[in-house]
Structure formats: C-alpha cells, structure tokens
Coordinates of C-alpha atoms in Angstrom, one line a residue:
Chain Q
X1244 CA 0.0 0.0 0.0
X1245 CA 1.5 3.3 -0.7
X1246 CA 2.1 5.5 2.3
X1247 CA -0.7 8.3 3.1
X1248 CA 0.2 11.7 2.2
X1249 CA -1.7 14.8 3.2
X1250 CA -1.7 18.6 3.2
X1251 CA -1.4 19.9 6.4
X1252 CA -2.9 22.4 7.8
X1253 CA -1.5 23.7 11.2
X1254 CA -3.7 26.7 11.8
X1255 CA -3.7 29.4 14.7
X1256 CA -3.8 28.4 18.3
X1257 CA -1.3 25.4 18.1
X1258 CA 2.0 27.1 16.7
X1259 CA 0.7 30.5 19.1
X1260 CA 0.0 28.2 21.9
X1261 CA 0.3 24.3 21.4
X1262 CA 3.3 23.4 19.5
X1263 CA 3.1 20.0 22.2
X1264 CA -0.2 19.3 19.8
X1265 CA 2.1 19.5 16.6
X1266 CA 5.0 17.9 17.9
X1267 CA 3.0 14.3 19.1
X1268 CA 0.9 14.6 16.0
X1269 CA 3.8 14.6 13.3
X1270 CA 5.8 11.8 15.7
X1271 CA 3.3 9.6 15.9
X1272 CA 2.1 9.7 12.2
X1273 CA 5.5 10.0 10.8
X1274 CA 5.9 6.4 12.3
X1275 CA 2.7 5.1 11.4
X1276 CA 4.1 5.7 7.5
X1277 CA 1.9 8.7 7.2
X1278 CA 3.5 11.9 5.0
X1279 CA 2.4 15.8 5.7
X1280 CA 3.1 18.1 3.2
X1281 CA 3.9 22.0 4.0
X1282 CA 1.6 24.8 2.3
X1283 CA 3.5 28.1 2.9
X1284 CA 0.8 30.4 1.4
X1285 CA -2.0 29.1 3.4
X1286 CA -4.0 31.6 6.2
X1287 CA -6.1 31.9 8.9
X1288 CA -8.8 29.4 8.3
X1289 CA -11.8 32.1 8.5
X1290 CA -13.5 30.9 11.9
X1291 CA -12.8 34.1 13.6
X1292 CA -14.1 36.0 11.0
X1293 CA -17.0 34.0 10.9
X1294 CA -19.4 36.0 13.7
X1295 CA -18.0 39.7 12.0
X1296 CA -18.1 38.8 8.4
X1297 CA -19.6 35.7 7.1
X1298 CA -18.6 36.8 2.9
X1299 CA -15.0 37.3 4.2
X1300 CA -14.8 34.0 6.4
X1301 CA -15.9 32.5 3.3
X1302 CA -13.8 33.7 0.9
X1303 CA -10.7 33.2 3.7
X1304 CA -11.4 29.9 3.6
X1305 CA -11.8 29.6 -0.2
X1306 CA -8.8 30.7 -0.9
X1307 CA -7.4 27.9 1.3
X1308 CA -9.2 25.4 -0.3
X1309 CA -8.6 26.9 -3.8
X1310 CA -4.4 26.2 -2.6
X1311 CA -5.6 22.3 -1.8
X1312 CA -7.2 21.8 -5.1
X1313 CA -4.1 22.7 -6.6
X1314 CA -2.0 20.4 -4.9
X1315 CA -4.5 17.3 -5.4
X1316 CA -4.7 16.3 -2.1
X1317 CA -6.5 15.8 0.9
X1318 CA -6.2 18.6 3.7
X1319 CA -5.4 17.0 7.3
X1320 CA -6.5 19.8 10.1
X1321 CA -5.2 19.1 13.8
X1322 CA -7.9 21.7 15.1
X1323 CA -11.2 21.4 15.6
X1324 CA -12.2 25.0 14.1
X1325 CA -10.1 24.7 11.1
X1326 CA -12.0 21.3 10.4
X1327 CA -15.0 22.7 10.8
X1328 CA -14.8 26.0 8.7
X1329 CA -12.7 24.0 5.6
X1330 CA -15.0 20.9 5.8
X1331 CA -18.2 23.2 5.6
X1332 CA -17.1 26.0 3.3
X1333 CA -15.6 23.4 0.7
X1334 CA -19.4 21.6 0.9
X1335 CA -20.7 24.7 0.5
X1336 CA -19.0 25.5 -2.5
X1337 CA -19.8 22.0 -3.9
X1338 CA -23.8 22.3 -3.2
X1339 CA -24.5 25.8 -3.5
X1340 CA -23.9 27.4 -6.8
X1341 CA -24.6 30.8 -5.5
X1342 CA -22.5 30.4 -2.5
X1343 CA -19.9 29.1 -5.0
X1344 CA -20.6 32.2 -7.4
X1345 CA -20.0 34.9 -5.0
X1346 CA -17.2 33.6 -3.5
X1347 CA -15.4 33.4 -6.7
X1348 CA -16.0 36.6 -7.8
X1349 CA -13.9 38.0 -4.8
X1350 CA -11.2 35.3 -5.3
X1351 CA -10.9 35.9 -9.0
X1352 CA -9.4 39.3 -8.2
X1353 CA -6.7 37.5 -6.7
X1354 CA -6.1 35.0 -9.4
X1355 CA -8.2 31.6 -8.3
X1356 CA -11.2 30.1 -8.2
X1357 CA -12.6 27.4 -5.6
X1358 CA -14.6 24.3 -6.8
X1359 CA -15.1 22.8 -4.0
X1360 CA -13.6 19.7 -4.8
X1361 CA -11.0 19.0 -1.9
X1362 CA -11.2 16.8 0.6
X1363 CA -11.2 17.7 4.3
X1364 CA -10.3 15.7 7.3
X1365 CA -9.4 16.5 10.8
X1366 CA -6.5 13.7 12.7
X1367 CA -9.1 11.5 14.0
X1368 CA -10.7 11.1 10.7
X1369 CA -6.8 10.2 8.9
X1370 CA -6.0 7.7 11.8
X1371 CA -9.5 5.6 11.9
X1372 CA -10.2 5.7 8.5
X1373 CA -7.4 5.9 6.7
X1374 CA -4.4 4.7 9.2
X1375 CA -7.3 2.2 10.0
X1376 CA -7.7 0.5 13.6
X1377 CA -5.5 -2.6 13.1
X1378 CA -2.7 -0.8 11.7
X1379 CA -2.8 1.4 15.0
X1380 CA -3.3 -1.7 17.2
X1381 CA -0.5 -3.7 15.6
X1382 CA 1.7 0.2 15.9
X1383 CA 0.5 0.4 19.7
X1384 CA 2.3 -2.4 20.9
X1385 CA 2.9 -0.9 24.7
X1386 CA -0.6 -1.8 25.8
X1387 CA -1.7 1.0 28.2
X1388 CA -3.9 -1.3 30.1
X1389 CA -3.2 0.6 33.6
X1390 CA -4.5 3.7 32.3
X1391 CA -8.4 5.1 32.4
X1392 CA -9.1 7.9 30.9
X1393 CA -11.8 10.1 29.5
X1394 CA -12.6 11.7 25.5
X1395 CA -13.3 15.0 24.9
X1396 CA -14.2 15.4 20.9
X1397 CA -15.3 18.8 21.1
X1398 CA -18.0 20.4 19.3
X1399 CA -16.6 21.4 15.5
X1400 CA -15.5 17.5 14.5
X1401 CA -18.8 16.8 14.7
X1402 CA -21.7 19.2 14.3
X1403 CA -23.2 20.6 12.6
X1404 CA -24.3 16.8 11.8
X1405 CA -25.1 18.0 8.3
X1406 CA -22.1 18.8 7.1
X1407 CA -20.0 15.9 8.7
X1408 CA -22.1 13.0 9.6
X1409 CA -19.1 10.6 10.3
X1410 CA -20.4 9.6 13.9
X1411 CA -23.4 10.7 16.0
X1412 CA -22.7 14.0 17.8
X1413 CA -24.6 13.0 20.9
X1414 CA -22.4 9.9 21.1
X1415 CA -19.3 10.1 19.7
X1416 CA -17.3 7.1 19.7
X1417 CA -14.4 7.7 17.0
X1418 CA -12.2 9.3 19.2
X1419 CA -13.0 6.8 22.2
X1420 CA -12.6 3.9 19.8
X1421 CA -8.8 5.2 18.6
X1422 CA -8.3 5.6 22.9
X1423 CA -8.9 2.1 22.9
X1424 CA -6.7 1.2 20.6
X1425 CA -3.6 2.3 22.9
X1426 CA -5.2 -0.2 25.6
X1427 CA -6.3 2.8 27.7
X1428 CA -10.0 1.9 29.5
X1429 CA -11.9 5.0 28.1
X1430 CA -14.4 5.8 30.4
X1431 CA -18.2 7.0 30.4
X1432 CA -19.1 10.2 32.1
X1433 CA -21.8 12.4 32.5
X1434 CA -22.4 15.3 29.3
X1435 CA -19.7 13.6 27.5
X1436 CA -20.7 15.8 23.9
X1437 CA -20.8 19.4 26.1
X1438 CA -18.7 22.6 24.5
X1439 CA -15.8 23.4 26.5
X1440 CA -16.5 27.2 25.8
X1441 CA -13.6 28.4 24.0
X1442 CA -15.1 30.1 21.4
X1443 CA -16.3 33.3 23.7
X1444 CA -13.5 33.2 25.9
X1445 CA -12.1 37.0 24.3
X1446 CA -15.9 38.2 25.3
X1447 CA -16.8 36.5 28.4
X1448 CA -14.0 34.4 30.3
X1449 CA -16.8 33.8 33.3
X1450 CA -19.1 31.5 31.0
X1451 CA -16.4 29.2 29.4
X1452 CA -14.7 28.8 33.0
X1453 CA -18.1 27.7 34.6
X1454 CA -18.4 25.4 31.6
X1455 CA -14.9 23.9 32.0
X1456 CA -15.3 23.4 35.9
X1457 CA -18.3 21.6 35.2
X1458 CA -16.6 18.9 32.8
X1459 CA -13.8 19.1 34.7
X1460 CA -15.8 17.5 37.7
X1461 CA -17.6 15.1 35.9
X1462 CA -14.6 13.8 35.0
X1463 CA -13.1 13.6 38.7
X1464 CA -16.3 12.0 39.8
X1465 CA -15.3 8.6 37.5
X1466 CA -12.2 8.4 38.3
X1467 CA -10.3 9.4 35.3
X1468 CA -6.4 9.6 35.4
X1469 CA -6.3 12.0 32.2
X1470 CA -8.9 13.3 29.7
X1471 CA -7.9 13.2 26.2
X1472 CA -8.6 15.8 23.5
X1473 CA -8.6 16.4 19.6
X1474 CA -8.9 20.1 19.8
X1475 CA -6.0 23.4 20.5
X1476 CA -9.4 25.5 22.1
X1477 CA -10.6 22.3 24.0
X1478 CA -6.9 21.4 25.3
X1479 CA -6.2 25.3 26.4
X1480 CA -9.8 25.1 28.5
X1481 CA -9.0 22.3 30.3
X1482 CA -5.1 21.9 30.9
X1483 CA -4.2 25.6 30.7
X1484 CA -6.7 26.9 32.7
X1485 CA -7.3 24.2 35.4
X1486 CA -5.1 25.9 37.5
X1487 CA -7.0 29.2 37.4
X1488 CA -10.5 27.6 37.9
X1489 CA -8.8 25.7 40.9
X1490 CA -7.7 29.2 42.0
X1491 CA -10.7 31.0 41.3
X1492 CA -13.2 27.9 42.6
X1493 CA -10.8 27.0 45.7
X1494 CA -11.2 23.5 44.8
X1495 CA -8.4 20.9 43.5
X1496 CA -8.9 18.9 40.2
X1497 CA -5.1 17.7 39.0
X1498 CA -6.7 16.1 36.2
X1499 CA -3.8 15.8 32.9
X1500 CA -5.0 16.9 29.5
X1501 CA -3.2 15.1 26.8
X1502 CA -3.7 15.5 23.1
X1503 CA -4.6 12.4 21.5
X1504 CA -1.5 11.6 19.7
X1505 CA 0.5 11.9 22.8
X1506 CA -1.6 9.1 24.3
X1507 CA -1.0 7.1 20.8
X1508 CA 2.6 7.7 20.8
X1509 CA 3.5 6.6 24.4
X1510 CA 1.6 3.3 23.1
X1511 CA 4.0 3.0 20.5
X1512 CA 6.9 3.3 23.1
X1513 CA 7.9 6.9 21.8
X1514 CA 9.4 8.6 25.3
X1515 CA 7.1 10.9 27.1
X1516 CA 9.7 13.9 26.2
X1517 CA 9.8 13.1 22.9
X1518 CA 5.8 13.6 22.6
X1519 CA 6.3 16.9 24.3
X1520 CA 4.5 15.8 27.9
X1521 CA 6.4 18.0 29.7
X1522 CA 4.8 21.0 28.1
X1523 CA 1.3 20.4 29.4
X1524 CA 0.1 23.2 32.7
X1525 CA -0.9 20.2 34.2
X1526 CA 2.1 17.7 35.5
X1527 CA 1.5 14.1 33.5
X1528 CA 4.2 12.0 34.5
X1529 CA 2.0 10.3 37.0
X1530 CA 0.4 9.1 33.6
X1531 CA 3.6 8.9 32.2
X1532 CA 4.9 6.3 34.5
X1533 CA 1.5 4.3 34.4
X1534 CA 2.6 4.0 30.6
X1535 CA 5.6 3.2 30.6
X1536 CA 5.2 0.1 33.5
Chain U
X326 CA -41.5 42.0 48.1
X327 CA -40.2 45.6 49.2
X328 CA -42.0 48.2 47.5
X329 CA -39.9 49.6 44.2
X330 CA -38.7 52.9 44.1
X331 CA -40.1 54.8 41.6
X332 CA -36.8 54.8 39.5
X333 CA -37.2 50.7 39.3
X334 CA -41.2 50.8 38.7
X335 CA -40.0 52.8 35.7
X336 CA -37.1 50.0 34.6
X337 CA -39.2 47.4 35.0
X338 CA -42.2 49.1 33.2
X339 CA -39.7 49.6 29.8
X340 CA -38.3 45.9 30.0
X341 CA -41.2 44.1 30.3
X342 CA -43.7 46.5 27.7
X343 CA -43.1 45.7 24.6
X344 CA -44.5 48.9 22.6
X345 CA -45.5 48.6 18.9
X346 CA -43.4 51.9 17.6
X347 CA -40.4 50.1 18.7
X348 CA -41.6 46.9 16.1
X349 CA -40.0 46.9 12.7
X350 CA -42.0 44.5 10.9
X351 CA -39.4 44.0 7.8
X352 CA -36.7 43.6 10.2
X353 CA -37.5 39.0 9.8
X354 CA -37.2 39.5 6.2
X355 CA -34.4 41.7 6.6
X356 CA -32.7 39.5 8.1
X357 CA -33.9 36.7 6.3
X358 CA -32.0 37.3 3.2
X359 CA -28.7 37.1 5.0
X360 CA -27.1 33.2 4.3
X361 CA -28.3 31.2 7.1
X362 CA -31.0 33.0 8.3
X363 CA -33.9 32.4 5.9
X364 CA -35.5 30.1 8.1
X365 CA -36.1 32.4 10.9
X366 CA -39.8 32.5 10.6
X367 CA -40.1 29.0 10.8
X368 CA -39.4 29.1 14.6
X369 CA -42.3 27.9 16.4
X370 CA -40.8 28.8 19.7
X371 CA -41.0 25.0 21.3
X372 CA -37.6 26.4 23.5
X373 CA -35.3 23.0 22.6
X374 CA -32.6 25.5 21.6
X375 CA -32.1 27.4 25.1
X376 CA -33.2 24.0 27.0
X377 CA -30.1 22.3 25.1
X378 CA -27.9 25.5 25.1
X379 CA -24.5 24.9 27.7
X380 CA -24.5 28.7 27.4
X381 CA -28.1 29.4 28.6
X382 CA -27.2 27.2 31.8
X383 CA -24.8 29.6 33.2
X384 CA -26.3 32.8 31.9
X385 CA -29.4 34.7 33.3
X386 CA -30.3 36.9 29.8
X387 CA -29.1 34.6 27.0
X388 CA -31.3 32.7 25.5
X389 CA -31.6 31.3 21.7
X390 CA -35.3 31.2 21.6
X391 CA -35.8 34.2 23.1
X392 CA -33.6 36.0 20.1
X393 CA -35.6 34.5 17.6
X394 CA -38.4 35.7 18.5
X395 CA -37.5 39.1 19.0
X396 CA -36.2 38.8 15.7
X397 CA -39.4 37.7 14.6
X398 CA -41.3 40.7 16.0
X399 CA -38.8 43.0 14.5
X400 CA -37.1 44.5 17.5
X401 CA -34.3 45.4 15.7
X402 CA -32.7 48.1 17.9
X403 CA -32.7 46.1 21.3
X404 CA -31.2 43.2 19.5
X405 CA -28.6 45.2 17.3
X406 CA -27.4 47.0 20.4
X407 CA -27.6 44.0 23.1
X408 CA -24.6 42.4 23.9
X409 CA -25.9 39.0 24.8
X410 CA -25.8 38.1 20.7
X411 CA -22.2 37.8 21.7
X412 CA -22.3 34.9 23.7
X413 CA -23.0 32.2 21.6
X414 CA -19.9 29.3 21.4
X415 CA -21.0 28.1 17.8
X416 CA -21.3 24.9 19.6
X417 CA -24.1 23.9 17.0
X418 CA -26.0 21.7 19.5
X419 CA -29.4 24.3 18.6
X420 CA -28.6 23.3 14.9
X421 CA -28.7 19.6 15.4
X422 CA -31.5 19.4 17.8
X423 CA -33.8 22.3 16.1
X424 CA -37.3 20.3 15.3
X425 CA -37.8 23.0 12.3
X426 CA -34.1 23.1 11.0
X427 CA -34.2 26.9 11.8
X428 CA -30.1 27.2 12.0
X429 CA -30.3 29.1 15.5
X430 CA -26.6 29.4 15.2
X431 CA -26.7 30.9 12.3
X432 CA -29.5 33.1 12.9
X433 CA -27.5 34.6 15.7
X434 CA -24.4 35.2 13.7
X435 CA -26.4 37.0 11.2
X436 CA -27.2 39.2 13.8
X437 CA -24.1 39.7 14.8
X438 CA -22.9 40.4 11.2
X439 CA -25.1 43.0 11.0
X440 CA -24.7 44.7 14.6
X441 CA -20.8 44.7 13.0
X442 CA -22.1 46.2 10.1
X443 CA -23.9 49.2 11.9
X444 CA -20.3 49.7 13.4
X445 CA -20.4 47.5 16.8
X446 CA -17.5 45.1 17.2
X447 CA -16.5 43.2 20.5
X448 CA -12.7 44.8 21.4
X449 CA -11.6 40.7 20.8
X450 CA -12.7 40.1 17.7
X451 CA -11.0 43.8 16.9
X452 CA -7.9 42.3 17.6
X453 CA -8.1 38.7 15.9
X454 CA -9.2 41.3 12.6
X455 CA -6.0 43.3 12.9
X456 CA -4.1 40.4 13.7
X457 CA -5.4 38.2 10.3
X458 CA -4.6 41.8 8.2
X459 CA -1.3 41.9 9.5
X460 CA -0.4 38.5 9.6
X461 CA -2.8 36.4 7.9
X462 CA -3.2 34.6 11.6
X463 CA -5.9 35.2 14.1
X464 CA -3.0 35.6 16.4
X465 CA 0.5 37.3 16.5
X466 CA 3.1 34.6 16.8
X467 CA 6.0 36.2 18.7
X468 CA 9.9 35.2 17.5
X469 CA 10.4 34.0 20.7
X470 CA 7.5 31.4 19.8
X471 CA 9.0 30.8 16.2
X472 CA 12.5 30.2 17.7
X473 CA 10.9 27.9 20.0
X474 CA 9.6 25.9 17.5
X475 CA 12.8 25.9 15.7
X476 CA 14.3 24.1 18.4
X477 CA 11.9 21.7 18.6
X478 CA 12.2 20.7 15.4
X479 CA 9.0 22.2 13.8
X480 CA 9.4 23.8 10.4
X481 CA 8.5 27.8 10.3
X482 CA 4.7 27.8 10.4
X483 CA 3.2 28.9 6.6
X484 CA 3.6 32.8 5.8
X485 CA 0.3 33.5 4.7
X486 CA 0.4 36.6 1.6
X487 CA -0.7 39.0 3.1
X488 CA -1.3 41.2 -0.1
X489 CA -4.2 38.6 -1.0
X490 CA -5.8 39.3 2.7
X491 CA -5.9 42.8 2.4
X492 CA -7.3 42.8 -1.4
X493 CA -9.7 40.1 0.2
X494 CA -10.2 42.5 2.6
X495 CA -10.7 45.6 0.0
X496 CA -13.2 43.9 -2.0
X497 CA -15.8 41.8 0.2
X498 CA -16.4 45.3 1.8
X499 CA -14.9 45.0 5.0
X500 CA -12.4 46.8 5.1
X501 CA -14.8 50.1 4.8
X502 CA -17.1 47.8 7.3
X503 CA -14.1 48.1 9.4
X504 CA -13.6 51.6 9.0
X505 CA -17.2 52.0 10.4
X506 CA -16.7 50.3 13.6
X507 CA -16.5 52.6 17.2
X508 CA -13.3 50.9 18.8

C-alpha cells in the first residue's frame, strides 16, 4: 500500500500556543508511514471572522481550499475550528452554486477560483479511517492497560451533523474507539458531547470557566487519570486553565489533558519527552509512569 | 416584596412593555436574506434551543429562543445594540437538535454580522481582525515562539500573503465595514 500523504494544515492556536499538539501529532504519524506536506501560502482558516463577516470568512477559507485543489490532495486539520470551517465551506462551495458564485467573484481578483472539490479531514478522521484500527493496534504495541481515561471530541469535529455525519454528535465514539486502541480503558461520564466554551473566551471568560469546571468534575467524579482531546481551544480550556479555575473555585482537580497523539505515541513506546509531555500546565508524569510500567 | 422605588417601577415598566413603535416589521425579512438566516420564521418557539444550550445554563439573559423571536417581531434596535448576541460558542448543538431546522446558530451570527455592520465590534474580535490583516493569523506569533519551535524541530509555520488578505479584505467590503466600527 502506498504510504498516506496529506496537506497539512496547522492553523492558529497550536504554533501560538500548542506546539506540544504538533509535535505528538507529526511523531506519531510519521511512524505510522503517514507523510504531511507543508503549504506556505495558506492563512487563517476564516473561523474568527465567521461572527463579524460571514462573505469574508468564506472567501478566507476559499482561498485555502482553492491552494488544496491545486496540490491534489487531501487537507489533514489538527484543530477542531479549522475542520470545521474547511470541511463546511468546501461543501458549500460544492452544493450551492450561488455560495460558489459569490465567493469566486472575490477570489478571481486575486487570481483563483474554488470548486469545491477538496477533501477535508481532521486527525481523527486520517487515523481511523485511513491509518485504520488494526494498523494502529499492531503500531501500539505498549498496551496502556493501567491507564483510564476520559474523550473529549469537542463540538466542531462533529456538528453541525449536516455537514460531517461521520459519527453521532450525541455519542461520539471515534475518538474513544482510537483511545482504545492504545489499551487505555476509556471511560463514560456524565455530558460527554458538552462545549468546552472556548469560542467566547475574548468576550466573556466567566461563562467558558463555569463550563470547563463543570466537565472538569464530571470527569473527577469517574475516576479518570487523564482526559484526552482532539482540539488546541478544548486542550487550552482544560489543561491551561485548570489551574486558574482551581484558584478561582478554591477547589483541586489535578486532572492531565493530553492531546490524543501523545496518548497514541506513548503506546508506541515513543518517550514521554519526545511527545512533548512535559509542556502540558498540568504535571502528567504520574500518567507517564503508568505507561511506561 | 419591598416596594420599588419609583426609579425601578419605571425600569421594570420599559423591560417588560413591549410597545408597537419600537416593532419593525421588515426587520425578519431583513434578516432573512442574509445566508443562514432564511429560516427564521419557521421558529415555532418550542424552547429546545435554550433548554439544550450549555451557554443558557450559566447565563441569566441569554437565551436562543428568546432572540428569535425578538427577531421575529422586529425588534431590531434592542437586539442590534444587546450584547448578549455575543455569547453564543458556535457549539451547533441548537442546529442539530432544532425540530424545524431553523439554524439558530446561524441566525445569531447573522445578527451579529449585521450589529458589525452598523459599526459595533466586541474589542476581541478587533484584535483577531488586525491580527489576520497583518499576519494572515488570528493571532501574533511572537519570534520567541518561532525560535521555540525551531528548536523543537518544527518547520516555520506557513507565511500567509498578506497582499491577498488585504485585497480580500478591499473587496468583500470590509475593510470600509471596518472603517465604520467605534473601537
């Protein structure tokens, strides 16, 4: 089988914030035979823009899209948002000839034209479909049995339903499915599918924080050792500011955030510094050592 | 109950009285034409959209139904000038769950297109728009933060053109949208 090669698409918040995100991700799929390719020219994917400008989010993320067609192939996002935003625009584009009509007119005066005819797919999507389960499984052969844990999808790899449909939103299971594949229990809790909040953090931080604490201890109350995420906006929520909800709340949570492929790649037997652990707010080398027993 | 001042008999009187000059009965249509909102008078006001909303559980004054239906009556002014349009996290659980397919989510961003458009922008969003004009990223990714990633092995994140942005900028409108705005 030839190897998997995709466009990548890095986005905003993870080289600002999360390069830990980046570095797991391109570890763990460079070993599992899977090739990113660099886009220099791409931008901002057009979520922020989305609530002050819906034409201009549009035609942002157009002129992303347009840069995919022209390489022939698929895009793989890392974040949530930028799934979200490509994924729906480039459907747009395909569906809706006026959508697909105006849009162009504005990128025409820069020299393209969208179709709508790339491909979109966020991590999880390229390592259960693609990657596939049993090339993971056979890959993951430090079996993380010791270790329960907690998914957090997040809201934009699955909803609006309409434009993704690959699982159901209220029950997402691809993500708890690819946690099980490392040997990790994954474990049920209560309002699983709830936003983190992220999204209005830069107009009310009050909201998101409540929202955050409340997942947080749903998460304590099963026991979890560590939740696992897909998602830059979830991960800064819950690992970033768990220390400033325990502040604010008086109340202790401790609870390590990982990012997905830093879970996958311990089960590989990559070190824990080699994943970038030791960049996460929240200490995880209590989970470290449970992996590596 | 303590008795109210008359100060707060006033208050209450002009919250709660909903008077028929203050009605703009294009305003649904209005608003109807903008992508994502067409469905707005569809709403039959069954309340699964603020019952399912995480944001409605931990706030007093926001709440999805109740926007629609001032959008439906055509209280335009309160709506364009109320910052609770602002809170909505785009979690699209209103969109999924919505019996009518009414696209609360996006009903609410059309409102807040057009508050931006009659030159009201929340100071964040101010800053992500700078930021994507001068950088083509919602954020400003400092050297220190590109050496960083230099030692970790990362390649220099894509330098987006910038000239596009700001001709993309020029011509959907927004720039003179921008120029509008009271920061």
């Amino acid at each position: 089988m030839a190897d998997l090669k995709y466009l990548f698409f890095l986005g905003c918040a993870i080289p600002y914030r999360l390069p830990s995100y980046e570095v797991s991700s391109r570890k763990v799929l460079q070993k599992l035979g899977v090739e990113l390719v660099e886009m220099p020219e791409f931008n901002c994917c057009g979520f922020p823009l989305d609530p002050v400008n819906h034409d201009m989010m549009l035609t942002l993320a157009a002129r992303n899209l347009y840069l995919a067609e022209q390489q022939n192939l698929e895009v793989m996002t890392l974040c949530n948002g930028c799934f979200g935003i490509l994924n729906h625009v480039n459907k747009e584009l395909k569906a809706d000839k006026n959508v697909r009509e105006k849009v162009n007119d504005y990128l025409r005066e820069i020299g393209m034209e969208a179709k709508g005819t790339a491909v979109v797919k966020h991590l999880i999507h390229v390592l259960a479909n693609d990657v596939g389960f049993e090339k993971i499984k056979a890959a993951a052969t430090n079996q993380l049995d010791k270790l329960r844990v907690v998914q957090h999808s997040g809201c934009h790899v699955n909803r609006p339903k309409e434009y993704i449909g690959l699982e159901d939103p209220e029950n997402p299971t691809i993500l708890k499915k690819l946690i099980e594949a490392t040997g990790a229990k994954c474990l049920n809790y209560l309002d699983e599918p709830e936003c983190c909040g992220a999204p209005i953090l830069g107009v009310n931080e009050q909201i998101p924080l409540q929202l955050t604490r409340e997942k947080l201890g749903h998460v304590k109350a099963v026991g979890a050792q560590a939740m696992i995420t897909v998602c830059p906006y979830c991960h800064i929520m819950y690992d970033l500011n768990q220390p400033r909800i325990e502040r604010a709340f008086n109340e202790k949570y401790g609870i390590p955030v990982l990012h997905y492929p830093q879970l996958l790649g311990m089960s590989m037997g990559i070190p824990p510094e080699e994943l970038a652990l030791g960049d996460l707010r929240v200490n995880a080398a209590e989970v470290a050592s449970i992996c590596s027993q | 109950m303590s008795k109210l001042t008359k100060a707060e008999e006033e208050a209450q009187k002009n919250e709660t009285v909903l008077r028929t000059t203050e009605l703009d009965p294009k305003f649904k249509y209005e608003i109807s034409k903008l992508p994502g909102a067409e469905k707005v008078n569809v709403c039959f006001q069954c309340g699964t959209c603020t019952a399912d909303c995480p944001i409605a559980r931990f706030d007093d004054f926001y709440r999805p139904r109740k926007l629609i239906r001032m959008t439906q009556l055509g209280l335009k002014e309160r709506l364009l000038s109320d910052d609770v349009i602002w809170l909505c996290s785009t979690c699209f659980t209103c969109i999924d769950h919505c019996p009518q397919d009414v696209g609360i989510a996006s009903i609410v961003r059309a409102l807040r297109n057009l508050t931006v458009a009659h030159g009201h922008m929340p100071a964040g969003y101010v800053a992500q728009v700078s930021n994507i004009l001068k950088t083509g990223y919602a954020y400003i990714i400092s050297d220190m933060r590109l050496k960083k990633r230099q030692q970790k092995g990362l390649p220099p994140p894509p330098k987006a053109n910038l000239k596009n942005i700001a001709k993309l900028f020029d011509i959907t409108g927004f720039s003179k949208a921008l120029e509008k705005v009271e920061t």
